[in-house]
Coordinates of C-alpha atoms in Angstrom, one line a residue:
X1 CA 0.0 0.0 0.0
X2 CA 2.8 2.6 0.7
X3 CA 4.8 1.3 -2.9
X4 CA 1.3 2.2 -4.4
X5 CA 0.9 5.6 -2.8
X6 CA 4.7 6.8 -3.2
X7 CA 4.0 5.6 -6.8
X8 CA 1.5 7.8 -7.5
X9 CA 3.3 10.4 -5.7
X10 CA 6.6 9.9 -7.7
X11 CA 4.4 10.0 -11.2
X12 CA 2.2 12.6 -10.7
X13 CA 5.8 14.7 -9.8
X14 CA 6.8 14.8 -13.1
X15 CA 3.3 16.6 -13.8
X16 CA 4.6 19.9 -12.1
X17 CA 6.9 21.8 -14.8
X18 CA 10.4 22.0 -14.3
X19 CA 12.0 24.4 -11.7
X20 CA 8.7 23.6 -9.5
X21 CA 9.5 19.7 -8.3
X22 CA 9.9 20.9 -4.8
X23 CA 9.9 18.4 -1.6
X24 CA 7.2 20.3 -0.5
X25 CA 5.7 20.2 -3.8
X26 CA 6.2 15.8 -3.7
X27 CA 5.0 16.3 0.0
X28 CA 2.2 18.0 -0.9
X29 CA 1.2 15.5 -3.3
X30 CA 0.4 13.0 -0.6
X31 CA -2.4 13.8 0.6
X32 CA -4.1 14.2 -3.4
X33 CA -2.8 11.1 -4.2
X34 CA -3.8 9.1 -0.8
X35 CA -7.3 11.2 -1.9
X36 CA -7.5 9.3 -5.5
X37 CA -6.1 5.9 -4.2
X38 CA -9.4 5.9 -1.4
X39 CA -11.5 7.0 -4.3
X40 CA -10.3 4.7 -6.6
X41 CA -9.2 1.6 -5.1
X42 CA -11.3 1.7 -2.2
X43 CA -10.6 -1.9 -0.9
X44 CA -7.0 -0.9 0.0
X45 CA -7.4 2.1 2.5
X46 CA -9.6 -0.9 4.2
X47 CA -6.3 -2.7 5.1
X48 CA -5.6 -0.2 7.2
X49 CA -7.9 -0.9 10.0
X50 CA -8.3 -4.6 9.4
X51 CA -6.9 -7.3 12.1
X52 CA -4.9 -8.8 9.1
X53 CA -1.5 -10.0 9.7
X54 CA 0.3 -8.3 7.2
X55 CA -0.5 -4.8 9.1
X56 CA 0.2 -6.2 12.3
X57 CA 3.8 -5.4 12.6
X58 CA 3.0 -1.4 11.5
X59 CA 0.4 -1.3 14.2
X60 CA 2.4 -2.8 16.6
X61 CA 2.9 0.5 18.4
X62 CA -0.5 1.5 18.1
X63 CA -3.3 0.7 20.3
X64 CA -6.2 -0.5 19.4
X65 CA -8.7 2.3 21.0
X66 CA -6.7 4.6 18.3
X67 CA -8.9 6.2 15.7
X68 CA -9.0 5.7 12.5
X69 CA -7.8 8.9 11.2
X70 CA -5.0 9.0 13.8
X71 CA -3.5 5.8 11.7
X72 CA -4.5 7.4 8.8
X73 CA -2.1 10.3 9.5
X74 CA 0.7 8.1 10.8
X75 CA 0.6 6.3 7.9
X76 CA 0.7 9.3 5.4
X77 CA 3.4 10.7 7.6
X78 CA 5.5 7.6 7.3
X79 CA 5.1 7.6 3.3
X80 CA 6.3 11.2 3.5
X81 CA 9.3 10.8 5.3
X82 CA 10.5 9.0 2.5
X83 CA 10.4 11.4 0.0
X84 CA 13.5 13.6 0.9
X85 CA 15.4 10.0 0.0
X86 CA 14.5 10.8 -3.1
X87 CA 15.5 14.1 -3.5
X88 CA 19.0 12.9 -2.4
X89 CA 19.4 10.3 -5.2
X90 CA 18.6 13.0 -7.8
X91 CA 17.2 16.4 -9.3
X92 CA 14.1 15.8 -10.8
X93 CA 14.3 19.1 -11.8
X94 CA 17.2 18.4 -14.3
X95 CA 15.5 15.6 -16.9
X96 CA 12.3 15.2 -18.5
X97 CA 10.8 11.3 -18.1
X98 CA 10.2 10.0 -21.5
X99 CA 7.3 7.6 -19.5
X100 CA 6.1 6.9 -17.0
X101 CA 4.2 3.9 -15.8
X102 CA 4.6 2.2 -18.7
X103 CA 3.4 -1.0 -20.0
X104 CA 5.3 -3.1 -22.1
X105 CA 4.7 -6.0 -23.6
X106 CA 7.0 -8.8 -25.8
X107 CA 6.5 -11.8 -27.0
X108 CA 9.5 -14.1 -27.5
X109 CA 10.7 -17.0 -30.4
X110 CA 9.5 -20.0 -27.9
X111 CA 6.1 -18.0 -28.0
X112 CA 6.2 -17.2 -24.5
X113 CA 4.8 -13.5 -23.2
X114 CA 6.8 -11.5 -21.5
X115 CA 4.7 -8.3 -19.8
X116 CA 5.8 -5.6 -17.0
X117 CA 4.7 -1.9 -15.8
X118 CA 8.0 0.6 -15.7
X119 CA 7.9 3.0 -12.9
X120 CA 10.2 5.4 -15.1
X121 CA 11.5 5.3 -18.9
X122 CA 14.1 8.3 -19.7
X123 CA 15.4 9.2 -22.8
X124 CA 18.6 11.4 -23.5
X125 CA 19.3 14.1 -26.0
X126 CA 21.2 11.8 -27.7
X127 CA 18.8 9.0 -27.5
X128 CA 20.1 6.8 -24.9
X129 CA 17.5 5.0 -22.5
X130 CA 16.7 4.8 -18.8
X131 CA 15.1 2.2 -17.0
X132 CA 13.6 3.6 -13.4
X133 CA 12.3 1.5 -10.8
X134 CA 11.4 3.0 -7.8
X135 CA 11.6 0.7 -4.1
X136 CA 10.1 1.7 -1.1
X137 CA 11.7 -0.8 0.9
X138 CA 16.2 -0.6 2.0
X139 CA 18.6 -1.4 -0.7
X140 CA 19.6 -5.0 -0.3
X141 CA 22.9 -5.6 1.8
X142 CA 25.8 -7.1 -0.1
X143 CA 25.2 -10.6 -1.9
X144 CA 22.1 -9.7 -2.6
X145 CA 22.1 -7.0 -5.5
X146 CA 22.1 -9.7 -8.4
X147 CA 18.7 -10.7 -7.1
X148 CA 17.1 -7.8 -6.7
X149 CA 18.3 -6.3 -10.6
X150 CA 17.3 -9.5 -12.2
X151 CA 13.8 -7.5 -12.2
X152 CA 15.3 -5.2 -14.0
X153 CA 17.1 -7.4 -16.6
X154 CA 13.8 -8.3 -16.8
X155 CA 13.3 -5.3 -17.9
X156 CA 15.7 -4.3 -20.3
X157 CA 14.9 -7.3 -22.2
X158 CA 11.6 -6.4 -22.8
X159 CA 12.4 -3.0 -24.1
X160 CA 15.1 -4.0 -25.7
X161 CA 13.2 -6.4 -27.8
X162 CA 9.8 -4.0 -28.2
X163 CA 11.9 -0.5 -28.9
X164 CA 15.5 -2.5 -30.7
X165 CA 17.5 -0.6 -28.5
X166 CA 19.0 -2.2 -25.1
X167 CA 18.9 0.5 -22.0
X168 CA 21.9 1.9 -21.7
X169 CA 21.4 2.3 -17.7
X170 CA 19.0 0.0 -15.7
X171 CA 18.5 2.2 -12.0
X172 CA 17.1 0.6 -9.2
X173 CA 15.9 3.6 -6.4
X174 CA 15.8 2.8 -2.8
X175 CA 13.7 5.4 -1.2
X176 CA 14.0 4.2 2.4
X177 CA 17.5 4.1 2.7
X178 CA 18.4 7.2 -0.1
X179 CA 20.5 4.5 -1.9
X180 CA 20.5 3.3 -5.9
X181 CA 21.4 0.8 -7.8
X182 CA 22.5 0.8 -11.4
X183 CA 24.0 -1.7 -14.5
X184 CA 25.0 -1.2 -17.8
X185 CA 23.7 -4.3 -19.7
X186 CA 24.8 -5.2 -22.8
X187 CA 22.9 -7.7 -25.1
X188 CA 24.5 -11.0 -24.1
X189 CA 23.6 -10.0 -20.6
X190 CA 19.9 -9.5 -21.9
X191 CA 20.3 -12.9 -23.6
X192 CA 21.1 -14.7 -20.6
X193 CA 18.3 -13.4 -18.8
X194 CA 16.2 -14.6 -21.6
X195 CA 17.1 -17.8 -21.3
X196 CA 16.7 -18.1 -17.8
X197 CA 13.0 -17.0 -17.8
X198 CA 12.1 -19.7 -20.3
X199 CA 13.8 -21.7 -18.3
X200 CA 12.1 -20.3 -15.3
X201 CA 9.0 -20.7 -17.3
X202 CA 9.6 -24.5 -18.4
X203 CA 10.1 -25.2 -15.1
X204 CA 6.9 -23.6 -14.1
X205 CA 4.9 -25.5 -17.0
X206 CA 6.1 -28.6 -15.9
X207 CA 5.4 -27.9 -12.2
X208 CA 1.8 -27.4 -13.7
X209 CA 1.7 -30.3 -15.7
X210 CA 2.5 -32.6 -12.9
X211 CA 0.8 -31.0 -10.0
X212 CA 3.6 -30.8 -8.2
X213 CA 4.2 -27.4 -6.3
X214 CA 7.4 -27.5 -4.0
X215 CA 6.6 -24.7 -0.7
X216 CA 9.8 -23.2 -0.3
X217 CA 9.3 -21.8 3.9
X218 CA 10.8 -18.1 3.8
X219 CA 10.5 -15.1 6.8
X220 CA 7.8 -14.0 4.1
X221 CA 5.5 -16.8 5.1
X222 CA 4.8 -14.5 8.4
X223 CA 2.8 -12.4 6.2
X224 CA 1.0 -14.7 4.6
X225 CA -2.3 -15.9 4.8
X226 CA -3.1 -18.9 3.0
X227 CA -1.0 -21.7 5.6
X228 CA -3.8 -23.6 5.8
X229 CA -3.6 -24.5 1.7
X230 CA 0.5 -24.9 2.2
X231 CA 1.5 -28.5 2.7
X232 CA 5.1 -26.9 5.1
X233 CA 2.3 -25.6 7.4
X234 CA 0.7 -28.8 7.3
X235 CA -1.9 -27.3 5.0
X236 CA -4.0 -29.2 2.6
X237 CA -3.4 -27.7 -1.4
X238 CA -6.6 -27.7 -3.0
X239 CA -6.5 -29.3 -6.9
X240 CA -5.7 -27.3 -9.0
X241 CA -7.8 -26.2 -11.9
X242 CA -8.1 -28.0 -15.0
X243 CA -6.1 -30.7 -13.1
X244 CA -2.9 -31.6 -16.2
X245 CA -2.1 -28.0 -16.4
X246 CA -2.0 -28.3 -20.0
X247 CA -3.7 -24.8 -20.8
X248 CA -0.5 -23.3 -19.7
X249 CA 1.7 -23.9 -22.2
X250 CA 4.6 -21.6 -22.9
X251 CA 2.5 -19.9 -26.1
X252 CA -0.1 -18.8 -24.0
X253 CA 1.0 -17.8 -20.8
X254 CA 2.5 -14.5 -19.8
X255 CA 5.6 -14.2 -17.1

């Protein structure tokens, strides 16, 4: 919920005109954009208030006779105290986006359908390309960077292939910890990562096939709620539909 508000926030920046993308301008913003996400998405304000795990560790300092605008505030307060992050990682002020939120869309040789949203897409006078992703959680600590930018190999893949030009910068934006993250890929980089999502992919189709789903028990299972269906929690998987899994071949499934 905060990644979709601070979304909002960091594309509806780029609105203002040059010269007037302020941090009190972005901070402003918060409130407008909290505003549209309760209008339009009306289910997610909701998780605010409800006894859901996944909150439980933001309300852990809160007490439950707090009202509902008091968490409200806390919570747009929190979002806002990212944004100066931002401003440290760069001047908004000095480059125009070329998109933003962005849907691409590829479909690669084995058939398989590669999709994605960019956050940010830059282009430079002389033509050079961008990738922007923006994270509202801490950059990762050391060992772990290859992980987190194969989402954005991801990326440059896809663009690469739909505009026949690869990125020449793919940025990764930390605004919780004011830190970024960048590469320089070159095409056999982009290849390799091709390969491994149809490989990803393959795997995944024959996981499907023979209704067999490995759990793989993480910290992120404390957030989750469907233990009961999970055979490491002693849940009971329900069947899955259409029992072979053979609808979801590689030529008609999107990764």
């Amino acid at each position: 919920m905060r990644g979709t508000l601070l979304h909002l926030v960091m594309e509806r920046l780029f609105d203002l005109p040059a010269g007037g993308r302020t941090l009190a301008a972005a901070q402003s913003l918060i409130a407008t954009s909290w505003e549209s996400i309760s209008r339009e998405r009306p289910e997610l304000p909701g998780l605010l208030f409800a006894d859901e795990s996944a909150w439980e560790r933001w309300l852990a300092d809160s007490s439950e006779s707090e009202p509902a605008q008091e968490r409200v505030a806390r919570f747009l307060e929190d979002a806002g105290a990212m944004l100066p992050h931002y401003f440290e990682i760069e001047d908004p002020n000095r480059l125009e986006p070329a998109e933003r939120e962005l849907s691409v869309s590829t479909t690669l040789d084995s058939g398989l359908v590669l999709r994605g949203i960019i956050d940010r897409l830059d282009r430079s006078p002389s033509g050079a390309l961008r990738v922007v992703d923006y994270k509202t959680g801490r950059a990762p600590g050391q060992g772990w960077e290859t992980k987190a930018l194969f989402q954005m190999r991801f990326y440059g893949l896809v663009v690469w292939r739909e505009f026949g030009q690869v990125p020449a910068r793919l940025q990764l934006m930390y605004l919780a910890s004011a830190e970024s993250i960048a590469i320089e890929p070159t095409e056999p980089e982009l290849l390799a990562t091709q390969r491994k999502v149809e490989a990803l992919w393959s795997a995944i189709d024959n996981a499907a096939k023979a209704g067999l789903w490995r759990p793989k028990p993480s910290r992120l299972c404390d957030w989750c709620h469907h233990k009961s269906l999970c055979p490491a929690w002693d849940g009971i998987a329900p069947p899955l539909p259409g029992g072979s899994g053979s609808e979801h071949t590689a030529s008609g499934a999107t990764l």
